[in-house]
Every structure is written in C-alpha cells, then in structure tokens.
C-alpha cells in the first residue's frame, strides 16, 4: 500500500474517531452548563455544534501536517546498536528461539488480500453512492418545486404552495441562471390563516438568512463521506434541530413575532402535518419536535459573551492530543530520512559496504520494519544467518570483499538454502534461482557450478558462496560502484550498461528515479541497515 493511501486512511480514521467523540463532548458540555445555571442560547449552542464538527475535520489535518513537519521521537536510540562499536557486522541483539525442524518442506505463509485498500475502495464507492443518491433526490425536489404554484416572491426566494399534508420547509439550489435558487414551501391550509402564513414564511426566510439551507449541502457531504458512522448522522440531526431552535429564537428576539402567536403557529403546524411526513434531503423546516421549541420560546436564554469560545477552547484542549495520538497510531511510526541517514552513519563499520540512504532505501526500510510480513521475513533471515554466517562470509573475506554483502543472501533467500521449486518468499524481483544466493542456472554454470538433473551445486552452500563472491567481485571491478554492482547481480550487466547509457549518470538513485533500474540495490541496502541494527525489528 502506498504511503499516500496510508496517510489518507489514517486521516479518515482519525476524523471518524473525533466525530464520535467531539459532538458527544459538546452536548455534555452544553448540558452541564445548563445544569449549572449558565445555559447558552440556541444560536450559541448551534455555534458550538458547528465548532465541534469543524474541530473533528480540521484537527486531524493539522495533526497530519505536524507529523510531516515536526520530527517525532525516534523508534530507536543509537546506544541500543552495538554496531557503532564493532568493526564488522554485529551478532543479532536478540536470541531466536530454537527452531523445530519440520518433517517436510515448509510451506510459505498464506497471502492475505490487502484489507485496507479494499476497505478504502468500499468506503469510497459507498460514500459516492450515498451522495449521488442524495443529490439526485435534491435535483428531483427542484423539479417538483418548479411545478408547484407560486404564491409570492421575496427577492430571489420563491414562496410556493405545497401539497396537502406536506410540512413547511425551505431549500436552496446552486444555480447560475437568473431563476429562483431559494425556495419556501408552505402547506395549503395556511392560505386560510394569514397570521400563520406570515409566521411560517418568516421562519423559513430566517433559515435562508442564516444560510442553513446552504449548509444543508455540507451535511449531505458529511453523512455521505461517513455513511456508516452513527456519530455523523447523529451530529447532522442535532445540528438540524438546533437550526430550528436558533430560527425560533432569532425571530422572537428580534420582536418581529410574538411568542404566544408563534407558539400557536408551531402547534398548528405540528397538528396539520402527517406523522409519517419527513423533510426532503437537503431541506430545513418546521417538522422538528414541537414541545421543546415552544418551551424555549418562554424560557429565553441570554447570550453569554464568552460562552462559545470557552466551550470550544475546552473541547480543543481535549481533542488536540487525541487527534495527535490517534493520527500517530493510525498511520504507524515510520523511520524518517534523517533518522535513517544518521543510523547508517552511526552503525557503519570501517571499511565495510556503505549504506547510501535515499528515498528508495527509506521506503524499503519502512516496508521491512513497518509491516508484519517484512518483520517476519527479516527475523527469519537473522535467525538463519546466525547458523550460516561463517560459511557465507568466509568466501567474501577470501576475495577481500566487504562482509556487508551478506545482505544479498538475506534479500535473496532470507539466508535459506532453497531449491528452485521452493515456495518460500524472496525479496528479489525477477527470475527465481536456487541456493542461499539464488543463482539462476546460466550464471551458476558460468561460475563453475554443476546444474543438472543428477546434481545441483547451487545447493552446496560453500560452492555457491564461492561463486557468489567471484561474481560480486567481477561486477564491482566492472562498474566500480557497489550499488551498480548490486543492480547487475539482479538485472544483469547488460541491463546496467544500458541504464548507464540511457540515464547519462552513474548515480544509482537517479537511475532508479528515472526507471532505468529497479530498486533491488535499495532493498539490499535496507536489509543491510537492519542487519547492523536488528533492534529496528522490535
């Protein structure tokens, strides 16, 4: 899975967590404030709810940016690595458990399908489907509104007569043409009640003034993106309810309506609407709980100057560390480029194979240390190397080669002597070979190994190690660069020469960036960094 997808997944999961926590905390804070005799007004409560939503969506983004810009604590300390005090590769810092020899050939671990990409695709498709369905219903509502009889117009707001039993509601549509984009729908029964008609229209116009109808689209996106999340749907319903209370409060506080007349209008609206009637998607209206709204009219709550700021500040103090911690847990802790470079320098034995840490080495390092599959492979390689090390290293020393080339055997076979038909994994791309060094038949014969039906000397660890040392010595003499020699070990000398001609550079990093070489050399270097610092697998 790519790093970008991993970051997006961690961002989404952190937002989902905060959507479950922030609205609940905001609701509890408002309830506690009311219980302590310092209730906030409906409009202030609505601001708190919107602030909780904004914090839930924005704080994970800020936490992600902080993780990218600010170095966090390292996964390791150099004091834990004995490589800085040794002249050659250190022994593993941990003692593997004695392995019980299986009766037959070991089967490779089962390959499980990538769960996270599949889940991400499911959520993406589901979210798009939910939003498309809601927008289609919204478009159908627009066509229905255009067919209803128009009673009057207030600016660009069209007041139309709904069908019998339909609740009063308001809706807004983004339109470029000079046609009504804002609508108010009133029940036909209100034509016989002039005061009720006036109050209903005032209420719905207040929704437009507060831009509730435009924010309804944001709620559609929220419930679409988190269609599976009860917290997102609960927050959407809570905000819709607070919008109604805020409209009622604004109208009564402005003096444009009398509380008793407005309460009577709310009661008549509740009695005239069918119990099964519901508001269309993306609309706001008067079909919300009536009792609480009427009680609020006669229990005015003064606006407290610092109430919203204090509550949101307290909420922020709790959510910021939660977002930071959950972001780190969801995304996982990866070694940074600076950390890897410092670690390579600190653990470099004198005269041994150098590790040049670039973006490719870093990616392979994090893949090997940050995934269960990668850690299992490398731990198996370290355990095998403990028993095979002298047999593999002696031919390298005889040729005057750096002992760090043992990382080639680690990457090729996890330092395991395997026949060509063995199904156990290898980190090396390309044709599969045999033995610890994974020689293919052609190369094995060229370096004096017998490969026939009667005998396969690739499975003779000493003979193949001698051939591998000779091959690596020849490749280094030919290219004069260990990274190019490693690339040739995997892809062949002709491929490397073609890459040098096409790339116009002898820098392995540039050749990999341009796609002329694969990342085999980077994988070997990442494996070598782990060999020198096995605590990275902890």
Short mmCIF file of C-alpha atoms in Angstrom, two decimals:
data_model
loop_
_atom_site.label_atom_id
_atom_site.label_comp_id
_atom_site.label_asym_id
_atom_site.label_seq_id
_atom_site.Cartn_x
_atom_site.Cartn_y
_atom_site.Cartn_z
CA UNK A 1 0.00 0.00 0.00
CA UNK A 2 1.36 3.40 -0.95
CA UNK A 3 2.36 5.96 1.66
CA UNK A 4 -0.24 8.41 0.32
CA UNK A 5 -3.06 5.89 0.77
CA UNK A 6 -1.81 5.10 4.25
CA UNK A 7 -1.83 8.79 5.19
CA UNK A 8 -5.34 9.28 3.79
CA UNK A 9 -6.57 6.22 5.66
CA UNK A 10 -5.09 7.46 8.94
CA UNK A 11 -6.61 10.91 8.35
CA UNK A 12 -10.05 9.41 7.65
CA UNK A 13 -9.93 7.12 10.69
CA UNK A 14 -8.86 9.97 12.96
CA UNK A 15 -11.70 12.14 11.69
CA UNK A 16 -14.11 9.26 12.28
CA UNK A 17 -12.86 8.92 15.86
CA UNK A 18 -13.24 12.63 16.54
CA UNK A 19 -16.73 12.64 15.00
CA UNK A 20 -17.69 10.06 17.61
CA UNK A 21 -16.11 11.98 20.50
CA UNK A 22 -16.41 15.72 19.76
CA UNK A 23 -20.23 16.02 19.35
CA UNK A 24 -20.81 13.91 22.47
CA UNK A 25 -18.45 16.10 24.49
CA UNK A 26 -20.05 19.27 23.10
CA UNK A 27 -23.52 18.00 24.02
CA UNK A 28 -22.37 17.07 27.53
CA UNK A 29 -20.72 20.47 27.96
CA UNK A 30 -23.92 22.26 26.95
CA UNK A 31 -25.99 20.07 29.27
CA UNK A 32 -23.59 20.68 32.16
CA UNK A 33 -23.60 24.42 31.53
CA UNK A 34 -27.40 24.42 31.58
CA UNK A 35 -27.48 22.33 34.77
CA UNK A 36 -25.11 24.79 36.46
CA UNK A 37 -27.48 27.65 35.68
CA UNK A 38 -25.47 29.13 32.83
CA UNK A 39 -27.30 27.88 29.72
CA UNK A 40 -26.30 29.11 26.28
CA UNK A 41 -28.76 30.46 23.76
CA UNK A 42 -29.88 28.27 20.86
CA UNK A 43 -27.78 30.27 18.42
CA UNK A 44 -24.73 29.83 20.62
CA UNK A 45 -25.43 26.12 21.00
CA UNK A 46 -25.55 25.86 17.22
CA UNK A 47 -22.15 27.55 17.01
CA UNK A 48 -20.77 25.03 19.50
CA UNK A 49 -22.12 22.13 17.42
CA UNK A 50 -20.63 23.58 14.23
CA UNK A 51 -17.36 24.20 16.05
CA UNK A 52 -17.29 20.56 17.18
CA UNK A 53 -17.78 19.46 13.57
CA UNK A 54 -15.05 21.80 12.35
CA UNK A 55 -12.61 20.59 15.01
CA UNK A 56 -13.37 16.97 14.13
CA UNK A 57 -12.47 17.56 10.49
CA UNK A 58 -9.63 20.08 10.79
CA UNK A 59 -7.61 18.84 13.79
CA UNK A 60 -6.66 15.52 12.09
CA UNK A 61 -5.39 17.50 9.08
CA UNK A 62 -3.29 19.70 11.36
CA UNK A 63 -2.02 16.62 13.21
CA UNK A 64 -1.04 15.04 9.90
CA UNK A 65 0.81 18.20 8.88
CA UNK A 66 2.54 18.31 12.26
CA UNK A 67 3.70 14.71 11.89
CA UNK A 68 5.16 15.59 8.49
CA UNK A 69 6.87 18.83 9.56
CA UNK A 70 7.96 18.20 13.13
CA UNK A 71 10.30 15.30 13.91
CA UNK A 72 8.85 12.94 16.48
CA UNK A 73 10.65 10.65 18.87
CA UNK A 74 12.84 8.09 17.11
CA UNK A 75 11.99 4.41 17.01
CA UNK A 76 15.48 3.65 18.20
CA UNK A 77 18.44 5.02 20.08
CA UNK A 78 21.91 4.54 18.74
CA UNK A 79 23.06 3.32 22.14
CA UNK A 80 20.99 0.19 21.52
CA UNK A 81 23.11 -0.73 18.49
CA UNK A 82 26.43 -2.44 19.17
CA UNK A 83 27.33 -1.90 15.50
CA UNK A 84 28.83 1.51 16.29
CA UNK A 85 31.41 -0.21 18.48
CA UNK A 86 32.17 -3.13 16.14
CA UNK A 87 34.36 -3.47 13.09
CA UNK A 88 32.15 -5.97 11.32
CA UNK A 89 28.51 -6.94 11.23
CA UNK A 90 27.21 -7.44 14.76
CA UNK A 91 25.65 -10.58 16.01
CA UNK A 92 21.86 -10.25 16.33
CA UNK A 93 20.92 -8.48 19.54
CA UNK A 94 18.16 -10.96 20.21
CA UNK A 95 18.37 -14.69 20.55
CA UNK A 96 15.90 -16.51 18.28
CA UNK A 97 14.01 -19.43 19.70
CA UNK A 98 15.34 -22.81 18.64
CA UNK A 99 13.53 -23.81 15.52
CA UNK A 100 11.91 -27.24 15.36
CA UNK A 101 12.74 -28.89 12.08
CA UNK A 102 9.61 -29.68 10.09
CA UNK A 103 9.05 -33.14 8.73
CA UNK A 104 8.66 -31.90 5.18
CA UNK A 105 9.36 -28.74 3.20
CA UNK A 106 7.97 -25.62 4.83
CA UNK A 107 5.01 -24.01 3.23
CA UNK A 108 5.09 -20.28 2.76
CA UNK A 109 2.79 -18.16 4.87
CA UNK A 110 -0.61 -17.68 3.30
CA UNK A 111 -1.02 -14.48 1.35
CA UNK A 112 -3.97 -12.48 2.58
CA UNK A 113 -5.68 -9.96 0.34
CA UNK A 114 -4.84 -6.33 1.08
CA UNK A 115 -7.58 -5.40 3.53
CA UNK A 116 -7.00 -1.66 3.77
CA UNK A 117 -7.13 -0.89 0.02
CA UNK A 118 -10.30 -2.99 -0.28
CA UNK A 119 -11.89 -1.22 2.69
CA UNK A 120 -10.87 2.18 1.27
CA UNK A 121 -12.43 1.30 -2.07
CA UNK A 122 -15.62 0.12 -0.36
CA UNK A 123 -15.89 3.33 1.66
CA UNK A 124 -15.17 5.46 -1.41
CA UNK A 125 -17.76 3.72 -3.56
CA UNK A 126 -20.30 3.68 -0.72
CA UNK A 127 -19.79 7.37 0.07
CA UNK A 128 -20.09 8.39 -3.57
CA UNK A 129 -23.23 6.26 -3.97
CA UNK A 130 -24.87 7.83 -0.90
CA UNK A 131 -24.01 11.38 -2.00
CA UNK A 132 -25.12 10.78 -5.59
CA UNK A 133 -28.42 9.36 -4.34
CA UNK A 134 -28.96 12.37 -2.05
CA UNK A 135 -28.10 14.85 -4.82
CA UNK A 136 -30.41 13.02 -7.21
CA UNK A 137 -33.24 13.36 -4.69
CA UNK A 138 -32.34 17.04 -4.33
CA UNK A 139 -32.49 17.54 -8.09
CA UNK A 140 -35.85 15.76 -8.19
CA UNK A 141 -37.06 18.08 -5.42
CA UNK A 142 -36.08 21.09 -7.55
CA UNK A 143 -38.17 19.81 -10.45
CA UNK A 144 -41.12 19.27 -8.09
CA UNK A 145 -40.79 22.78 -6.65
CA UNK A 146 -40.74 24.33 -10.10
CA UNK A 147 -44.06 22.61 -10.85
CA UNK A 148 -45.79 23.86 -7.68
CA UNK A 149 -48.00 27.01 -7.80
CA UNK A 150 -46.04 30.11 -6.81
CA UNK A 151 -47.72 32.29 -4.17
CA UNK A 152 -45.27 35.17 -4.00
CA UNK A 153 -41.61 36.10 -4.27
CA UNK A 154 -39.28 37.69 -1.73
CA UNK A 155 -36.19 38.81 -3.62
CA UNK A 156 -34.78 35.65 -5.21
CA UNK A 157 -36.77 33.49 -2.82
CA UNK A 158 -39.84 31.85 -4.34
CA UNK A 159 -42.72 31.02 -1.99
CA UNK A 160 -44.73 28.09 -3.37
CA UNK A 161 -47.77 26.14 -2.21
CA UNK A 162 -47.02 22.56 -1.21
CA UNK A 163 -49.24 19.52 -1.33
CA UNK A 164 -51.72 18.63 1.39
CA UNK A 165 -50.03 17.12 4.46
CA UNK A 166 -46.61 18.37 3.39
CA UNK A 167 -44.66 20.24 6.11
CA UNK A 168 -43.37 23.74 5.58
CA UNK A 169 -39.71 23.76 4.59
CA UNK A 170 -37.07 25.76 2.76
CA UNK A 171 -34.45 24.65 0.26
CA UNK A 172 -31.61 26.16 -1.73
CA UNK A 173 -30.03 25.10 -5.01
CA UNK A 174 -26.81 26.42 -6.58
CA UNK A 175 -27.92 27.91 -9.92
CA UNK A 176 -26.17 30.17 -12.40
CA UNK A 177 -29.26 31.21 -14.32
CA UNK A 178 -31.46 34.13 -13.28
CA UNK A 179 -34.02 31.85 -11.72
CA UNK A 180 -35.02 31.33 -8.09
CA UNK A 181 -32.31 29.46 -6.20
CA UNK A 182 -34.03 29.70 -2.80
CA UNK A 183 -37.47 28.28 -2.10
CA UNK A 184 -40.02 28.33 0.70
CA UNK A 185 -42.79 25.73 0.69
CA UNK A 186 -45.93 26.36 2.76
CA UNK A 187 -48.87 23.96 3.35
CA UNK A 188 -52.16 24.81 1.54
CA UNK A 189 -54.02 25.06 4.87
CA UNK A 190 -52.12 28.25 5.72
CA UNK A 191 -53.91 30.15 2.94
CA UNK A 192 -56.86 30.39 5.33
CA UNK A 193 -54.68 31.67 8.21
CA UNK A 194 -52.98 34.94 7.30
CA UNK A 195 -51.03 35.18 10.58
CA UNK A 196 -49.91 31.56 10.40
CA UNK A 197 -48.85 32.08 6.78
CA UNK A 198 -46.81 35.17 7.73
CA UNK A 199 -45.08 33.48 10.65
CA UNK A 200 -44.28 30.37 8.63
CA UNK A 201 -42.77 32.39 5.78
CA UNK A 202 -40.76 34.47 8.27
CA UNK A 203 -39.41 31.29 9.86
CA UNK A 204 -38.33 29.78 6.54
CA UNK A 205 -36.82 33.07 5.35
CA UNK A 206 -34.79 33.13 8.57
CA UNK A 207 -33.30 29.78 7.53
CA UNK A 208 -32.13 31.41 4.31
CA UNK A 209 -30.73 34.40 6.20
CA UNK A 210 -28.75 32.07 8.47
CA UNK A 211 -27.59 30.11 5.40
CA UNK A 212 -28.96 26.92 6.94
CA UNK A 213 -30.22 25.79 3.55
CA UNK A 214 -26.76 26.16 2.04
CA UNK A 215 -25.11 24.38 4.94
CA UNK A 216 -27.52 21.51 4.36
CA UNK A 217 -25.26 20.52 1.44
CA UNK A 218 -22.33 20.29 3.84
CA UNK A 219 -24.39 17.94 6.00
CA UNK A 220 -25.14 15.85 2.90
CA UNK A 221 -21.41 15.56 2.20
CA UNK A 222 -20.71 14.70 5.85
CA UNK A 223 -23.29 11.92 6.05
CA UNK A 224 -22.18 10.68 2.64
CA UNK A 225 -18.48 10.54 3.43
CA UNK A 226 -19.25 8.84 6.76
CA UNK A 227 -22.39 6.99 5.70
CA UNK A 228 -21.54 4.10 8.06
CA UNK A 229 -20.88 6.33 11.07
CA UNK A 230 -23.72 6.76 13.61
CA UNK A 231 -21.94 9.77 15.08
CA UNK A 232 -22.02 11.64 11.75
CA UNK A 233 -25.75 11.04 11.32
CA UNK A 234 -26.42 11.94 14.95
CA UNK A 235 -24.46 15.19 14.60
CA UNK A 236 -26.38 16.05 11.42
CA UNK A 237 -29.73 15.55 13.18
CA UNK A 238 -28.58 17.53 16.22
CA UNK A 239 -27.47 20.46 14.07
CA UNK A 240 -30.77 20.40 12.16
CA UNK A 241 -32.67 20.55 15.45
CA UNK A 242 -30.50 23.41 16.74
CA UNK A 243 -31.08 25.30 13.48
CA UNK A 244 -34.83 25.25 14.16
CA UNK A 245 -34.36 26.48 17.72
CA UNK A 246 -31.97 29.19 16.53
CA UNK A 247 -34.51 30.39 13.95
CA UNK A 248 -37.28 30.49 16.52
CA UNK A 249 -35.05 32.35 18.96
CA UNK A 250 -33.90 34.88 16.37
CA UNK A 251 -37.47 35.72 15.30
CA UNK A 252 -38.77 36.17 18.85
CA UNK A 253 -35.69 38.11 19.96
CA UNK A 254 -35.99 40.49 17.01
CA UNK A 255 -39.53 41.45 18.01
CA UNK A 256 -40.96 40.61 14.59
CA UNK A 257 -43.18 37.91 16.10
CA UNK A 258 -44.94 37.49 19.44
CA UNK A 259 -44.07 34.40 21.45
CA UNK A 260 -47.72 33.32 22.03
CA UNK A 261 -48.70 33.72 18.37
CA UNK A 262 -45.56 31.92 17.26
CA UNK A 263 -46.17 29.04 19.70
CA UNK A 264 -49.73 28.69 18.36
CA UNK A 265 -48.33 28.57 14.82
CA UNK A 266 -45.87 25.83 15.77
CA UNK A 267 -48.62 23.79 17.39
CA UNK A 268 -50.91 24.13 14.36
CA UNK A 269 -48.05 23.15 12.07
CA UNK A 270 -47.39 20.03 14.14
CA UNK A 271 -51.07 19.03 14.12
CA UNK A 272 -51.53 19.58 10.39
CA UNK A 273 -48.53 17.51 9.27
CA UNK A 274 -48.85 13.75 8.76
CA UNK A 275 -46.84 11.78 11.31
CA UNK A 276 -45.00 9.91 8.55
CA UNK A 277 -44.12 13.08 6.63
CA UNK A 278 -40.41 13.92 6.55
CA UNK A 279 -38.32 16.68 5.10
CA UNK A 280 -36.68 16.16 1.71
CA UNK A 281 -32.92 15.69 1.63
CA UNK A 282 -31.07 18.98 1.96
CA UNK A 283 -34.13 20.90 3.21
CA UNK A 284 -34.83 22.59 6.54
CA UNK A 285 -38.24 23.17 8.02
CA UNK A 286 -40.81 23.09 10.80
CA UNK A 287 -41.21 19.34 11.22
CA UNK A 288 -38.88 19.09 14.23
CA UNK A 289 -40.01 18.35 17.83
CA UNK A 290 -42.59 20.95 18.82
CA UNK A 291 -42.72 20.76 22.62
CA UNK A 292 -39.10 21.73 23.13
CA UNK A 293 -39.39 24.60 20.68
CA UNK A 294 -42.45 26.04 22.41
CA UNK A 295 -40.80 25.72 25.83
CA UNK A 296 -37.75 27.55 24.54
CA UNK A 297 -39.90 30.50 23.42
CA UNK A 298 -40.96 31.17 27.02
CA UNK A 299 -37.58 30.38 28.59
CA UNK A 300 -35.25 32.90 26.99
CA UNK A 301 -31.57 32.20 27.42
CA UNK A 302 -29.28 35.23 27.43
CA UNK A 303 -26.34 35.18 25.05
CA UNK A 304 -23.17 34.83 27.11
CA UNK A 305 -20.31 36.72 25.54
CA UNK A 306 -17.56 34.16 26.24
CA UNK A 307 -19.70 31.01 26.39
CA UNK A 308 -19.00 29.64 22.92
CA UNK A 309 -15.29 30.48 22.99
CA UNK A 310 -14.82 28.91 26.42
CA UNK A 311 -16.58 25.68 25.48
CA UNK A 312 -14.75 25.32 22.17
CA UNK A 313 -11.41 26.08 23.83
CA UNK A 314 -12.05 23.38 26.43
CA UNK A 315 -13.12 20.99 23.68
CA UNK A 316 -9.99 21.81 21.70
CA UNK A 317 -7.75 21.11 24.70
CA UNK A 318 -9.15 17.58 24.85
CA UNK A 319 -9.30 16.88 21.12
CA UNK A 320 -5.82 18.13 20.11
CA UNK A 321 -3.88 15.42 21.99
CA UNK A 322 -6.48 12.82 20.99
CA UNK A 323 -6.06 13.75 17.33
CA UNK A 324 -2.27 13.70 17.59
CA UNK A 325 -2.16 10.33 19.34
CA UNK A 326 -4.75 8.68 17.11
CA UNK A 327 -3.06 10.07 14.00
CA UNK A 328 0.21 8.52 15.07
CA UNK A 329 -1.43 5.18 15.93
CA UNK A 330 -3.43 5.05 12.70
CA UNK A 331 -0.59 5.99 10.39
CA UNK A 332 2.08 3.97 12.21
CA UNK A 333 5.54 5.21 13.15
CA UNK A 334 7.97 5.24 10.25
CA UNK A 335 11.69 5.93 10.24
CA UNK A 336 12.38 9.35 8.75
CA UNK A 337 15.05 10.07 6.16
CA UNK A 338 17.16 11.99 8.68
CA UNK A 339 16.91 9.17 11.22
CA UNK A 340 17.88 6.52 8.67
CA UNK A 341 20.86 8.55 7.44
CA UNK A 342 22.07 9.13 10.99
CA UNK A 343 21.62 5.46 11.81
CA UNK A 344 23.56 4.40 8.69
CA UNK A 345 26.45 6.67 9.67
CA UNK A 346 26.45 5.54 13.29
CA UNK A 347 26.39 1.82 12.51
CA UNK A 348 28.88 1.87 9.60
CA UNK A 349 31.84 -0.47 10.31
CA UNK A 350 35.15 0.80 8.99
CA UNK A 351 35.94 -0.50 5.52
CA UNK A 352 32.61 -2.30 5.12
CA UNK A 353 29.91 -1.86 2.48
CA UNK A 354 28.50 1.69 2.79
CA UNK A 355 24.75 2.30 3.03
CA UNK A 356 23.61 5.25 0.91
CA UNK A 357 20.21 6.19 2.30
CA UNK A 358 17.88 7.76 -0.25
CA UNK A 359 14.10 7.77 -0.65
CA UNK A 360 14.14 4.25 -2.15
CA UNK A 361 16.18 2.77 0.69
CA UNK A 362 13.93 4.54 3.21
CA UNK A 363 10.79 3.13 1.56
CA UNK A 364 12.18 -0.41 1.59
CA UNK A 365 13.39 0.01 5.19
CA UNK A 366 9.95 1.06 6.39
CA UNK A 367 8.33 -1.74 4.39
CA UNK A 368 10.58 -4.30 6.10
CA UNK A 369 10.29 -2.87 9.62
CA UNK A 370 6.77 -1.45 9.49
CA UNK A 371 4.80 -4.47 8.24
CA UNK A 372 4.25 -7.85 9.85
CA UNK A 373 5.26 -9.64 6.67
CA UNK A 374 8.50 -7.66 6.37
CA UNK A 375 9.44 -8.14 10.02
CA UNK A 376 8.74 -11.88 9.83
CA UNK A 377 10.97 -12.23 6.75
CA UNK A 378 13.85 -10.31 8.30
CA UNK A 379 13.63 -12.09 11.66
CA UNK A 380 13.77 -15.42 9.84
CA UNK A 381 16.77 -14.16 7.86
CA UNK A 382 18.61 -13.11 11.04
CA UNK A 383 17.93 -16.48 12.65
CA UNK A 384 19.20 -18.34 9.57
CA UNK A 385 22.24 -16.08 9.25
CA UNK A 386 23.25 -16.92 12.81
CA UNK A 387 23.90 -20.53 11.77
CA UNK A 388 25.06 -19.92 8.17
CA UNK A 389 27.16 -16.83 8.69
CA UNK A 390 30.68 -18.27 8.70
CA UNK A 391 30.04 -20.43 5.62
CA UNK A 392 28.68 -17.40 3.75
CA UNK A 393 31.22 -14.84 4.97
CA UNK A 394 34.44 -16.86 4.53
CA UNK A 395 34.42 -16.74 0.68
CA UNK A 396 33.73 -12.99 0.83
CA UNK A 397 36.72 -12.43 3.11
CA UNK A 398 38.88 -14.63 0.87
CA UNK A 399 38.11 -12.31 -2.05
CA UNK A 400 38.68 -9.20 0.03
CA UNK A 401 35.00 -8.24 -0.24
CA UNK A 402 33.01 -6.38 2.43
CA UNK A 403 31.08 -8.61 4.79
CA UNK A 404 28.05 -6.37 4.33
CA UNK A 405 27.39 -8.28 1.09
CA UNK A 406 25.76 -10.90 3.32
CA UNK A 407 22.70 -8.68 2.88
CA UNK A 408 22.46 -10.05 -0.67
CA UNK A 409 21.86 -13.55 0.72
CA UNK A 410 19.36 -12.10 3.18
CA UNK A 411 17.35 -10.38 0.45
CA UNK A 412 17.58 -13.29 -1.98
CA UNK A 413 16.57 -16.15 0.30
CA UNK A 414 16.44 -14.99 3.93
CA UNK A 415 19.81 -16.82 4.15
CA UNK A 416 17.99 -20.09 3.44
CA UNK A 417 19.36 -22.85 1.21
CA UNK A 418 16.35 -23.38 -1.06
CA UNK A 419 15.81 -25.45 -4.19
CA UNK A 420 14.43 -23.70 -7.24
CA UNK A 421 10.95 -25.12 -6.62
CA UNK A 422 10.78 -23.93 -3.01
CA UNK A 423 7.79 -21.68 -2.41
CA UNK A 424 9.20 -19.63 0.44
CA UNK A 425 9.38 -15.89 -0.26
CA UNK A 426 12.26 -13.87 -1.66
CA UNK A 427 12.61 -10.09 -1.73
CA UNK A 428 14.46 -10.16 -5.05
CA UNK A 429 12.48 -9.38 -8.21
CA UNK A 430 12.96 -11.35 -11.41
CA UNK A 431 13.70 -15.00 -12.18
CA UNK A 432 13.87 -17.31 -9.20
CA UNK A 433 17.12 -19.18 -8.59
CA UNK A 434 18.30 -21.73 -6.07
CA UNK A 435 20.55 -21.91 -3.03
CA UNK A 436 21.30 -19.22 -0.49
CA UNK A 437 22.48 -16.76 -3.17
CA UNK A 438 19.68 -17.67 -5.60
CA UNK A 439 21.87 -18.33 -8.67
CA UNK A 440 19.99 -18.99 -11.90
CA UNK A 441 21.32 -21.97 -13.93
CA UNK A 442 23.11 -19.87 -16.58
CA UNK A 443 25.06 -17.81 -14.05
CA UNK A 444 25.81 -20.86 -11.93
CA UNK A 445 27.35 -22.74 -14.88
CA UNK A 446 29.34 -19.66 -15.91
CA UNK A 447 30.97 -19.66 -12.47
CA UNK A 448 31.76 -23.36 -12.45
CA UNK A 449 28.77 -24.85 -10.68
CA UNK A 450 27.17 -28.02 -11.97
CA UNK A 451 23.43 -27.71 -12.55
CA UNK A 452 21.94 -30.91 -13.92
CA UNK A 453 19.25 -33.45 -13.17
CA UNK A 454 21.82 -35.52 -11.32
CA UNK A 455 23.40 -32.74 -9.31
CA UNK A 456 22.74 -29.10 -8.39
CA UNK A 457 25.79 -27.48 -6.82
CA UNK A 458 23.80 -24.35 -6.11
CA UNK A 459 22.55 -26.19 -3.03
CA UNK A 460 26.14 -26.63 -1.82
CA UNK A 461 26.42 -23.57 0.42
CA UNK A 462 30.22 -23.40 0.28
CA UNK A 463 30.47 -23.82 -3.51
CA UNK A 464 27.69 -21.34 -4.26
CA UNK A 465 29.11 -18.81 -1.78
CA UNK A 466 32.48 -19.03 -3.56
CA UNK A 467 30.72 -18.45 -6.90
CA UNK A 468 28.75 -15.53 -5.44
CA UNK A 469 31.94 -13.93 -4.13
CA UNK A 470 33.57 -14.28 -7.56
CA UNK A 471 30.51 -12.81 -9.30
CA UNK A 472 30.25 -9.85 -6.93
CA UNK A 473 33.99 -9.21 -7.25
CA UNK A 474 33.73 -9.20 -11.06
CA UNK A 475 30.71 -6.88 -11.04
CA UNK A 476 32.40 -4.38 -8.73
CA UNK A 477 35.56 -4.44 -10.85
CA UNK A 478 33.42 -3.80 -13.93
CA UNK A 479 31.26 -0.95 -12.62
CA UNK A 480 33.39 0.49 -9.82
CA UNK A 481 30.32 1.16 -7.67
CA UNK A 482 28.71 -1.23 -5.20
CA UNK A 483 25.15 -0.09 -5.87
CA UNK A 484 25.60 -0.61 -9.61
CA UNK A 485 27.21 -3.98 -8.90
CA UNK A 486 24.20 -4.98 -6.79
CA UNK A 487 21.84 -3.89 -9.56
CA UNK A 488 23.83 -6.02 -12.03
CA UNK A 489 23.64 -9.00 -9.65
CA UNK A 490 19.86 -8.92 -10.02
CA UNK A 491 19.27 -7.48 -13.50
CA UNK A 492 22.45 -8.42 -15.33
CA UNK A 493 25.43 -6.42 -16.57
CA UNK A 494 23.86 -5.62 -19.94
CA UNK A 495 20.83 -4.06 -18.27
CA UNK A 496 23.03 -1.87 -16.07
CA UNK A 497 25.16 -0.78 -19.04
CA UNK A 498 22.01 0.12 -20.96
CA UNK A 499 20.76 2.08 -17.94
CA UNK A 500 24.04 3.99 -17.73
CA UNK A 501 23.84 4.86 -21.42
CA UNK A 502 20.17 5.89 -21.26
CA UNK A 503 20.40 7.77 -17.97
CA UNK A 504 23.63 9.61 -18.62
CA UNK A 505 24.54 9.21 -14.96
CA UNK A 506 26.37 6.76 -12.73
CA UNK A 507 24.23 7.67 -9.73
CA UNK A 508 22.10 4.63 -8.84
CA UNK A 509 19.48 6.82 -7.17
CA UNK A 510 18.99 8.87 -10.35
CA UNK A 511 18.80 5.71 -12.46
CA UNK A 512 16.15 4.23 -10.16
CA UNK A 513 14.23 7.52 -10.16
CA UNK A 514 14.22 7.52 -13.96
CA UNK A 515 13.00 3.92 -14.10
CA UNK A 516 16.16 2.57 -15.74
CA UNK A 517 16.87 0.25 -12.80
CA UNK A 518 14.64 -1.47 -10.27
CA UNK A 519 15.01 -0.98 -6.52
CA UNK A 520 16.93 -4.20 -5.81
CA UNK A 521 20.04 -2.32 -4.68
CA UNK A 522 17.87 -0.21 -2.36
CA UNK A 523 16.35 -3.38 -0.89
CA UNK A 524 19.81 -4.84 -0.22
CA UNK A 525 20.92 -1.60 1.44
CA UNK A 526 17.78 -1.53 3.60
CA UNK A 527 18.41 -5.15 4.55
CA UNK A 528 22.00 -4.32 5.47
CA UNK A 529 20.84 -1.44 7.66
CA UNK A 530 18.60 -3.89 9.53
CA UNK A 531 21.43 -6.44 9.84
CA UNK A 532 23.53 -3.78 11.54
CA UNK A 533 20.59 -2.60 13.67
CA UNK A 534 18.34 -5.61 14.35
CA UNK A 535 16.50 -3.72 17.09
CA UNK A 536 14.58 -1.97 14.29
CA UNK A 537 12.50 -5.15 14.14
CA UNK A 538 11.40 -4.86 17.79
#
